[in-house]
Coordinates of C-alpha atoms and ligand atoms in Angstrom, one line a residue:
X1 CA -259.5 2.7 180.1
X2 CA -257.6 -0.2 178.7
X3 CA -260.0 -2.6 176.2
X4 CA -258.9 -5.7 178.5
X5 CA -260.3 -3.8 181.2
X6 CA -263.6 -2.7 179.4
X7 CA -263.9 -6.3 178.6
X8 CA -263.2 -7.2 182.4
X9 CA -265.8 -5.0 183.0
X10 CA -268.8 -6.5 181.3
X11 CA -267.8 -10.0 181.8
X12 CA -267.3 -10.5 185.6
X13 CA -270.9 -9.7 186.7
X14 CA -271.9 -12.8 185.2
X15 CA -269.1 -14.9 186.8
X16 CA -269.8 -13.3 190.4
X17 CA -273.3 -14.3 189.3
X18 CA -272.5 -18.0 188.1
X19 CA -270.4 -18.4 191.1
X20 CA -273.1 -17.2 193.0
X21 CA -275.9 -19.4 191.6
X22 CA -273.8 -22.5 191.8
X23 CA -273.1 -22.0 195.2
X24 CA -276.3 -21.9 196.2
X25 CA -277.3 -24.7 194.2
X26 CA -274.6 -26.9 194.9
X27 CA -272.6 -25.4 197.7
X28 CA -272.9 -28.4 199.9
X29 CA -271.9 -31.0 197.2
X30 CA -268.8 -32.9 197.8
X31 CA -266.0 -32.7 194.9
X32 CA -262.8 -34.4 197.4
X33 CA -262.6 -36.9 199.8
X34 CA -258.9 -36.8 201.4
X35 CA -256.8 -39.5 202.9
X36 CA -254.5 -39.6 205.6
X37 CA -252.0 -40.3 202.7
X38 CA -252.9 -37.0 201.4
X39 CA -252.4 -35.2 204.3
X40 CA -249.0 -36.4 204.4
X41 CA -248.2 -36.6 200.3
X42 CA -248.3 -32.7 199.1
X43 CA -252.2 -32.7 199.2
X44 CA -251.8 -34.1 195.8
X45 CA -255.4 -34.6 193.5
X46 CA -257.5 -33.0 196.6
X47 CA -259.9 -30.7 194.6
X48 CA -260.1 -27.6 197.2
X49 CA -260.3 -24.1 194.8
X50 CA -261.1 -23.0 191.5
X51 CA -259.0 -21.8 188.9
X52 CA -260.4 -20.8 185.8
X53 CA -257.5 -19.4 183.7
X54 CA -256.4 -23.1 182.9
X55 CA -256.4 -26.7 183.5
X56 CA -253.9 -29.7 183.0
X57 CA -255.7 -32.8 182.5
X58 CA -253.4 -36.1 182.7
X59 CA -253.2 -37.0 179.5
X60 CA -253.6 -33.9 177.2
X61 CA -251.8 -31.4 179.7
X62 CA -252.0 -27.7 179.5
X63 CA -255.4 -26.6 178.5
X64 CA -256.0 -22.5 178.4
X65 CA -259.5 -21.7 178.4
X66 CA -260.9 -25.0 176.6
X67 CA -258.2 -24.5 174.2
X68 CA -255.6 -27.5 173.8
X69 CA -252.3 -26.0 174.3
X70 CA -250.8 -27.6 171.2
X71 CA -253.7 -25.7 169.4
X72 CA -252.7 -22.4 170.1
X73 CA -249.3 -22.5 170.3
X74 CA -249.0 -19.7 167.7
X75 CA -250.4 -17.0 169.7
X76 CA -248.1 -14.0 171.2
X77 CA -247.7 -13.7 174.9
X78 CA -249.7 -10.6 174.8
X79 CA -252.5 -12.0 173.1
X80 CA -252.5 -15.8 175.4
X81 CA -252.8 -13.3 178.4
X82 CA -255.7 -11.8 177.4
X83 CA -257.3 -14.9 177.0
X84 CA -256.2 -16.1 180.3
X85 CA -258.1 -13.7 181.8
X86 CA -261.3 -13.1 179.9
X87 CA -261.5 -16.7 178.0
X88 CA -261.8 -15.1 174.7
X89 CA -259.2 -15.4 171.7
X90 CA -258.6 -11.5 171.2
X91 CA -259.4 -9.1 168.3
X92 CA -255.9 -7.4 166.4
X93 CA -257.5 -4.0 168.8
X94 CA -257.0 -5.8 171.9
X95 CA -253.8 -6.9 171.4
X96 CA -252.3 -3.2 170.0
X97 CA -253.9 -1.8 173.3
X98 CA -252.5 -4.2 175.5
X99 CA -249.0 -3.5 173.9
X100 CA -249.6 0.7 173.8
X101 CA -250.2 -0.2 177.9
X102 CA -246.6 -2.3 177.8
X103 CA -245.3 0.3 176.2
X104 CA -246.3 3.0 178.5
X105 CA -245.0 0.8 181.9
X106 CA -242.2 -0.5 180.6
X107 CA -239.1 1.4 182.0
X108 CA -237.6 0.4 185.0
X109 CA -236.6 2.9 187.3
X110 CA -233.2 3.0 188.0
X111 CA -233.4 2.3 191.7
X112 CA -233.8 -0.9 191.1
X113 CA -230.5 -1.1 188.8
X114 CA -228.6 0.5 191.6
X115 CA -230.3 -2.2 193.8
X116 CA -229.2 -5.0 191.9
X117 CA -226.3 -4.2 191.3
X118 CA -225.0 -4.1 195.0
X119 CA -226.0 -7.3 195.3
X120 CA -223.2 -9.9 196.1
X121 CA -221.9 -11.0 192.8
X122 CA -222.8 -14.9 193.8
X123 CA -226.7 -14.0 193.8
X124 CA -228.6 -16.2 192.1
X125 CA -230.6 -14.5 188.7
X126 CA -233.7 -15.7 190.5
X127 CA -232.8 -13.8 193.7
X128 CA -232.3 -11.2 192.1
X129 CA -235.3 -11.0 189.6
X130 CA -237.2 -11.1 192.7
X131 CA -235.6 -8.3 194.7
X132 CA -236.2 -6.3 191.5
X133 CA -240.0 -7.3 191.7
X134 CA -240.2 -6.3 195.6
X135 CA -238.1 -3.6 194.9
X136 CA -240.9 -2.2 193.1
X137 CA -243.6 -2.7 195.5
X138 CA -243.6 1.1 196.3
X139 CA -245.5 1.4 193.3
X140 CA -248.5 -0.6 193.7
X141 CA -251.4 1.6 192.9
X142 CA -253.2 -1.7 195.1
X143 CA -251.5 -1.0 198.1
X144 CA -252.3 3.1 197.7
X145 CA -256.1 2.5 196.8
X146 CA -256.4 -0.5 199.7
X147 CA -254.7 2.5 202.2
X148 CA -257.5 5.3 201.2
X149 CA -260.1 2.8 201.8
X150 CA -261.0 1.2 198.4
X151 CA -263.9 -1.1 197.7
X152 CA -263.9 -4.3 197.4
X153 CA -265.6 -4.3 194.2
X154 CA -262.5 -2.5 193.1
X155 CA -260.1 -4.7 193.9
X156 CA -259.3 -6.7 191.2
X157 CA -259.1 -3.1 189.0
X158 CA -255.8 -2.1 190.8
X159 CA -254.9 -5.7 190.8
X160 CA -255.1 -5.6 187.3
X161 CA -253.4 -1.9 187.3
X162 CA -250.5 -3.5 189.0
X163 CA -250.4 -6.7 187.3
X164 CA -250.2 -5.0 183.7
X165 CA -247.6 -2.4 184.8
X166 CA -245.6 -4.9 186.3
X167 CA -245.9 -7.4 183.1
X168 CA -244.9 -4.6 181.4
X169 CA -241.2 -4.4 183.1
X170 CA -240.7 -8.1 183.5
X171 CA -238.9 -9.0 180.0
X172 CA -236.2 -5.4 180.9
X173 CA -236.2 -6.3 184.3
X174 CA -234.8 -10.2 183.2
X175 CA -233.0 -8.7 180.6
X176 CA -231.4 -6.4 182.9
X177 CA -230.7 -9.1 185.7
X178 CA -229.1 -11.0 182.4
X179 CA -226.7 -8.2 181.8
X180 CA -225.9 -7.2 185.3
X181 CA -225.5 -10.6 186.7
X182 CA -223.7 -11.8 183.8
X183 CA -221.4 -8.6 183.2
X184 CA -222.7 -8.0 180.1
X185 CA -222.8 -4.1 180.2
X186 CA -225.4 -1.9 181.2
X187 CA -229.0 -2.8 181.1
X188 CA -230.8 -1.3 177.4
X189 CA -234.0 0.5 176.9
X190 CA -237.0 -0.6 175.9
X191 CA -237.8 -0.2 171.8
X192 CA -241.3 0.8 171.5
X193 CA -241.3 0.0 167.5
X194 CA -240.6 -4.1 169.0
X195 CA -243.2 -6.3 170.9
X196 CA -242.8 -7.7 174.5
X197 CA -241.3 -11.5 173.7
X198 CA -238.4 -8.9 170.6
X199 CA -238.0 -6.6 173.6
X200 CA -236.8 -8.7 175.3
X201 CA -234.0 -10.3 172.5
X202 CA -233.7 -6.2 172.1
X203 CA -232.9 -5.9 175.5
X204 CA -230.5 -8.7 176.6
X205 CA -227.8 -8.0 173.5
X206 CA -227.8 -11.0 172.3
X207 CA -227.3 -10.8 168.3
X208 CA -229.9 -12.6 166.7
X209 CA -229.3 -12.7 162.7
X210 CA -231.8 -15.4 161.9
X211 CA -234.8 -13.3 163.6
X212 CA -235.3 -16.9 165.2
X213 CA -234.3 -16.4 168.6
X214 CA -237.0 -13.7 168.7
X215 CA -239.4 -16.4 167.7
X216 CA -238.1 -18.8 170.4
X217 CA -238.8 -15.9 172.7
X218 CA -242.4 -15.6 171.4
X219 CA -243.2 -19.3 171.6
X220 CA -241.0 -20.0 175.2
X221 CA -243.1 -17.0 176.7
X222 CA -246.4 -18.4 175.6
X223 CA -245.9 -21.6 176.3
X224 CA -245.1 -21.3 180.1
X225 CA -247.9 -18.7 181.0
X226 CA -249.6 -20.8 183.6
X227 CA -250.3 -24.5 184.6
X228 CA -254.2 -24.3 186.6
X229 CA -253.7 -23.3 190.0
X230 CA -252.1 -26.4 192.4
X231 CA -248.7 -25.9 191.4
X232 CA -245.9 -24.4 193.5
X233 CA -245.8 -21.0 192.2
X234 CA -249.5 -20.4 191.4
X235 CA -250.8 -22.0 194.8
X236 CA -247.9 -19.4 196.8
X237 CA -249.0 -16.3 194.9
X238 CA -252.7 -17.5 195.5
X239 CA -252.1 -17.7 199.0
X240 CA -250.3 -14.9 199.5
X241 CA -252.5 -12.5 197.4
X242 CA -255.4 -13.9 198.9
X243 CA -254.4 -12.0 202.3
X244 CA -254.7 -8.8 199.7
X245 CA -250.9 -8.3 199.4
X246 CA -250.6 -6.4 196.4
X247 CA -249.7 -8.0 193.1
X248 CA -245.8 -7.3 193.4
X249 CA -245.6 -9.6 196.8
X250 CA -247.7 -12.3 195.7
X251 CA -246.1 -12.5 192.0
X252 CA -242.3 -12.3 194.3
X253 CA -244.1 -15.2 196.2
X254 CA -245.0 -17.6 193.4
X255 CA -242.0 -16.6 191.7
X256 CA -239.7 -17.3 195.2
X257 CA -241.3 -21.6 194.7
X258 CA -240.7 -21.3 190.6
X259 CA -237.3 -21.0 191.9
X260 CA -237.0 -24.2 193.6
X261 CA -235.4 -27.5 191.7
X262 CA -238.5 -29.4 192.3
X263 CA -240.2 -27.0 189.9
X264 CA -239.1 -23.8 187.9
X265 CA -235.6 -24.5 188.4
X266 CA -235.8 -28.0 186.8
X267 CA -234.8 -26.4 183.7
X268 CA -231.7 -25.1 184.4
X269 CA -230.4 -28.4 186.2
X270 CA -231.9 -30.4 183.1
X271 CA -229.5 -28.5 180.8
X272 CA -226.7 -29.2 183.3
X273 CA -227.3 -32.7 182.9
X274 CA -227.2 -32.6 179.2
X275 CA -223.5 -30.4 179.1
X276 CA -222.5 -33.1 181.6
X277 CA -223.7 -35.8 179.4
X278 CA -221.5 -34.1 176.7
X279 CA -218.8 -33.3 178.8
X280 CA -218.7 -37.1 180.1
X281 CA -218.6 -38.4 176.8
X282 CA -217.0 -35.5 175.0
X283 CA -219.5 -36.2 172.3
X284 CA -223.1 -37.2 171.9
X285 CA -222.8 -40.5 173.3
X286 CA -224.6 -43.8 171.4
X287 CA -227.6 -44.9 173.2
X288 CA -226.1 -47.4 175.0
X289 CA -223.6 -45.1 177.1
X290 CA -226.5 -42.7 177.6
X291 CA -228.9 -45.6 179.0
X292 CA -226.0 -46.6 181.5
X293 CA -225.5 -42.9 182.3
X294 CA -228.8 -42.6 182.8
X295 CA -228.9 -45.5 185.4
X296 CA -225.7 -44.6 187.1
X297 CA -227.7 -41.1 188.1
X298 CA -230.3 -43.0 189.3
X299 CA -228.7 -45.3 191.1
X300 CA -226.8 -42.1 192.9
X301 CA -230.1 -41.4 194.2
X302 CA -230.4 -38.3 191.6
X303 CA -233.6 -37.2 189.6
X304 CA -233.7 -37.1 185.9
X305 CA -234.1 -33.1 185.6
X306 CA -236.9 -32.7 183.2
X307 CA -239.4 -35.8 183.5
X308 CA -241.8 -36.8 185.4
X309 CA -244.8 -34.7 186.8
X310 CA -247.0 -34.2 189.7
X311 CA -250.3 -34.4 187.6
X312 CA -249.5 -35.1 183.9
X313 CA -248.8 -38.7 182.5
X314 CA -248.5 -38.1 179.2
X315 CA -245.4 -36.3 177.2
X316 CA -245.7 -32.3 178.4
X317 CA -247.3 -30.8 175.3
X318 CA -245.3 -27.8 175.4
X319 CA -242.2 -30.0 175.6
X320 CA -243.8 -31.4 172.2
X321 CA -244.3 -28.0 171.2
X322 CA -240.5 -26.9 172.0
X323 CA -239.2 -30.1 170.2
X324 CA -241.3 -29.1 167.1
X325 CA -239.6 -25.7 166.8
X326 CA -236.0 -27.5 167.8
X327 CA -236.5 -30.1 164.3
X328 CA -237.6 -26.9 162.5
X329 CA -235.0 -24.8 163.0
X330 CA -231.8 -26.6 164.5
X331 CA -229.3 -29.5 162.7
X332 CA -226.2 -30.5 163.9
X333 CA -226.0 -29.5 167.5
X334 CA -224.8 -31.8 170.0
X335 CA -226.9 -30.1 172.6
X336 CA -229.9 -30.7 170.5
X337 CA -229.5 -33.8 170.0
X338 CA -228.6 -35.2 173.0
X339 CA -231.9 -33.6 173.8
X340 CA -233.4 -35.8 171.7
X341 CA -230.9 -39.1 172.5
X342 CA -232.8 -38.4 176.2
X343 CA -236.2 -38.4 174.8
X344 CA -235.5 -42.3 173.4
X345 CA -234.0 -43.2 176.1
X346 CA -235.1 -42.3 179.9
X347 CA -238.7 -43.0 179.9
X348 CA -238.1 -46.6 179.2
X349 CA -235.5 -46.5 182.0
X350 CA -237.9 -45.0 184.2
X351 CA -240.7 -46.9 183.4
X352 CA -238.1 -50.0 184.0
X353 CA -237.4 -48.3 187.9
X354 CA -241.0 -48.0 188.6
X355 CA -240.6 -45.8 190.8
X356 CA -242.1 -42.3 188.9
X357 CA -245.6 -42.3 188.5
X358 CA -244.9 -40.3 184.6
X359 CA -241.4 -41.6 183.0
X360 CA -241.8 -38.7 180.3
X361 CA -240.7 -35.4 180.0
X362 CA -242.0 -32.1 181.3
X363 CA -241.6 -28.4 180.2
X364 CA -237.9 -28.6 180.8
X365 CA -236.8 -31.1 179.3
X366 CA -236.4 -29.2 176.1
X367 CA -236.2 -25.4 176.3
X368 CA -232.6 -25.3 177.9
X369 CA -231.4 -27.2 174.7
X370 CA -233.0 -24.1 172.3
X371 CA -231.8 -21.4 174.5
X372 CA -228.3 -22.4 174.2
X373 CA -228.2 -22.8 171.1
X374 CA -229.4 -19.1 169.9
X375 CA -226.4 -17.9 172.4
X376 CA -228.6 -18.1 176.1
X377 CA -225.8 -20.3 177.9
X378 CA -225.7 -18.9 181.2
X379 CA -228.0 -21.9 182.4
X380 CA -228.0 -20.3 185.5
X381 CA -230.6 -17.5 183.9
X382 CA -233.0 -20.0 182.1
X383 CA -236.1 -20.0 185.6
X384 CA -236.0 -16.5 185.6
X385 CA -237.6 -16.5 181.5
X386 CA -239.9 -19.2 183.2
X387 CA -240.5 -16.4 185.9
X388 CA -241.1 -13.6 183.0
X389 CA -243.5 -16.0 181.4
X390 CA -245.2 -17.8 184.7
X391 CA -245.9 -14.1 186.4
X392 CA -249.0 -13.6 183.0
X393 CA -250.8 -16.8 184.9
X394 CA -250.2 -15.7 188.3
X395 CA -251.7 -12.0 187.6
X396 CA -254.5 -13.1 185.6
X397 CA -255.5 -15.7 188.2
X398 CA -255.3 -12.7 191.3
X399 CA -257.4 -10.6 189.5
X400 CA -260.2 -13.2 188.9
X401 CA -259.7 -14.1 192.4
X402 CA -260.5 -10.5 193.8
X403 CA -263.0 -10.3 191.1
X404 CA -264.9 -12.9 192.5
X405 CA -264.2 -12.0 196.5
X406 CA -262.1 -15.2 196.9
X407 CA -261.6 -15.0 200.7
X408 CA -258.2 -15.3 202.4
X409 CA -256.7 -18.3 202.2
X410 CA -257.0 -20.7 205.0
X411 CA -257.1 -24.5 205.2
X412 CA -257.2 -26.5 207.6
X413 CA -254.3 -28.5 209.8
X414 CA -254.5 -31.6 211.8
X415 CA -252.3 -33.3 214.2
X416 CA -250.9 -36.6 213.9
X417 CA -252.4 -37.6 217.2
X418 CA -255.6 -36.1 215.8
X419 CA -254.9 -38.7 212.6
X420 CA -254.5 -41.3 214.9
X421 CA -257.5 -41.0 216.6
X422 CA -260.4 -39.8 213.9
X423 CA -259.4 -42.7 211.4
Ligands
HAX1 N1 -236.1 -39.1 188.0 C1 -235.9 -39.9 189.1 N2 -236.9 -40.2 190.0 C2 -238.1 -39.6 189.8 C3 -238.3 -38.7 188.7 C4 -237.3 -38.4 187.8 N3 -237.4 -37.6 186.9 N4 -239.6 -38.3 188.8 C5 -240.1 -38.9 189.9 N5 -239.2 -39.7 190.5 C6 -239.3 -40.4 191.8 C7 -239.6 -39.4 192.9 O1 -238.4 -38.8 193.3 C8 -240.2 -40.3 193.9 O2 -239.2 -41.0 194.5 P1 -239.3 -41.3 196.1 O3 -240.5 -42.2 196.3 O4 -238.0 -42.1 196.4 O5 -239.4 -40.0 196.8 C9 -241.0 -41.3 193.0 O6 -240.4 -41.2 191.7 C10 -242.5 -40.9 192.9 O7 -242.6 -39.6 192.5 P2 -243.8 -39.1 191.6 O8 -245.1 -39.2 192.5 O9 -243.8 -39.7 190.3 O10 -243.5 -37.6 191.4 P3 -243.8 -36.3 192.3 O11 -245.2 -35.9 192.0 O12 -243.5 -36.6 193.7 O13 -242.8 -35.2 191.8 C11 -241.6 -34.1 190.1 C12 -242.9 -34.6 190.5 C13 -241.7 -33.2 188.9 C14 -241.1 -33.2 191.3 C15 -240.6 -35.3 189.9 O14 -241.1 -36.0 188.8 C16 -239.2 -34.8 189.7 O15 -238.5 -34.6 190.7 N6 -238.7 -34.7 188.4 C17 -237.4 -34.1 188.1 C18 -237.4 -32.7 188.3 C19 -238.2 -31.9 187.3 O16 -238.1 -32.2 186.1 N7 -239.0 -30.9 187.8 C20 -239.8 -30.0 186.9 C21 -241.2 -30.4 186.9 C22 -242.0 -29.5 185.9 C23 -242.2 -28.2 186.6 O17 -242.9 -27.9 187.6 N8 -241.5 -27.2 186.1 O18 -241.6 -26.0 186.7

């Protein structure tokens, strides 16, 4: 039995027992009052489930576990996931087992190469990412033990089964999509002498010299693990697991929102804007063409890919985080720096429109930038690396959720005429 789950083990009696005592304590005290406005305005701020993996406050953002994300920005994918789902910082034990379990699940079957690959050529990477994710469905040991009766004590065990086998495939799976998509060759086989973030460099063929696209890898998979539970992608998988789809739908369905511009795909269109921004001016512009640029999207009626938020109000601290390792490592690169040129220049501007409630920049505004510059340019690819990275929130969330017998999802809808009428 894997450590994680030996962990598992001995902490979620007590959480089905806090859960339980606060409930019965507290169960009929009120944490949201909602307005008609938020019945018409994405539900934004109602308080209405728990998520324990993570929390974004307004002003300090991503917070894993009561840890500050900028604080713990030096941790490996594999080790952040542990401590997503059991809230501790892991021992050097429980990260090599975690990785021996990678290790193990990490091939992907070649049915779902021959699947991708009769896909129409003008499928989007996210498309097919997915189909490669339901593709692999058949293999939920979830959807076997749910069929044969399991209990639902069990449930979050073969949640976690699944979730861990399918973590496993996720960076050969992108890195396949990559090559396929991209005609790059065939896809490559997991190295078992390389961890999950080098893997994936491994796998995708792109040279890397320096050894510091490997650690952009390391840092870009960490830093987009998860975001609390209201967003797009984690409210959809939420939902959808919550009806006990196995881990493979409900990852495909969080994944399916990540795709959308509003969210995941952000960071491909925020790179667009900054090769059009350099295309435009065939340079990196002064600030003065960049503020008018900047207006003249506006005024099109376009977002700013890349700022603003739905909660935070403050500067994203994993762009800070990405911006960090961009001054460490990369001079000279227009892309870079126009990166940078943006970061001066359209908060003030929106700030000046008034009209976004945060005028600073989110996740995306940054990672495009560092991609391309270590050879990623296919822009096109960059939300399914989000996806890769998102799906470690998304599992560790479903398998508290079953841990704790989270019911099925189902909130409430009301008419306008029933608006009208009751306030
Ligand atoms: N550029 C221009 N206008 C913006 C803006 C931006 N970057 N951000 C917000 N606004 C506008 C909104 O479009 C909205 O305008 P309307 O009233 O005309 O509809 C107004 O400001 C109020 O919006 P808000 O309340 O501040 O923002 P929302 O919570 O509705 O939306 C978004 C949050 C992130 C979707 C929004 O800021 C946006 O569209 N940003 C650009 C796209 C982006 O960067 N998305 C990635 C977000 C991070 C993420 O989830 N990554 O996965």
């Amino acid at each position: 039995m894997s450590l994680l789950k030996l962990k598992l083990e001995e902490k979620i009696p007590q959480w089905k027992e806090e859960a339980s005592n606060l409930i019965k304590s507290k169960g009929t005290s009120k944490i949201s009052d909602v307005t008609v406005s938020q019945t018409y305005g994405g539900m934004r701020g109602i308080r209405a489930f728990v998520c324990d993996t993570s929390s974004v406050s307004a002003d300090t953002g991503l917070i894993i576990r009561d840890h500050p994300l900028l604080e713990i920005t030096h941790l490996l994918p594999e080790e952040v996931f542990i401590l997503l789902l059991s809230g501790d910082l892991p021992t050097e034990t429980e990260v090599a087992d975690l990785q021996e379990q990678y290790k193990k699940y990490a091939h992907v079957p070649k049915y779902v190469w021959d699947v991708l690959k009769s896909m129409p050529e003008d499928s989007h990477p996210m498309a097919m990412f997915n189909t490669g994710i339901l593709a692999m469905q058949r293999e939920s040991v979830f959807a076997k033990k749910y069929a044969e009766g399991m209990l639902k004590d069990d449930y979050w065990k073969y949640c976690l089964e699944d979730g861990i086998n399918l973590l496993a495939k996720l960076p050969g799976l992108a890195a396949g999509v990559y090559r396929i998509h991209f005609n790059k060759g065939e896809p490559i086989e997991y190295d078992s002498e390389l961890d999950w973030a080098e893997n994936f460099v491994h796998m995708i063929g792109i040279e890397d010299p320096t050894g510091n696209f490997k650690k952009l890898m390391q840092i870009y998979f960490m830093l987009h693990c998860d975001h609390e539970g209201g967003n797009v992608s984690a409210f959809a998988a939420y939902t959808v697991a919550s009806a006990l789809s196995d881990p493979y739908y409900a990852v495909s369905a969080g994944l399916n929102g990540l795709a959308g511009p509003l969210h995941g795909l952000a960071n491909q269109a925020c790179l667009k804007f900054v090769l059009d921004v350099l295309d435009h001016f065939k340079a990196v512009p002064s600030k003065e063409e960049l503020t008018q640029f900047s207006w003249d999207r506006l005024n099109s009626g376009q977002v700013i890919p890349g700022y603003g938020h739905a909660v935070l109000r403050c500067p994203d601290p994993r762009f800070t985080a990405f911006m960090k390792f961009g001054k460490n490592h990369i001079h000279d690169d227009d892309v870079f720096d126009t990166v940078k040129l943006l970061f001066d220049v359209v908060p003030p501007i929106l700030q000046e429109q008034g009209k976004a409630k945060n005028p600073w920049p989110n996740v995306d505004a940054a990672s495009g930038s560092l991609l391309y510059y270590y050879g990623l340019k296919e822009f096109e690819f960059y939300t399914v690396l989000f996806s890769v990275s998102r799906a470690m929130g998304m599992v560790a969330q479903m398998v508290i959720n079953r841990a704790l017998g989270i019911p099925i999802t189902r909130p409430k809808s009301v008419t306008y005429a029933w608006l009208k009428s009751n306030t």
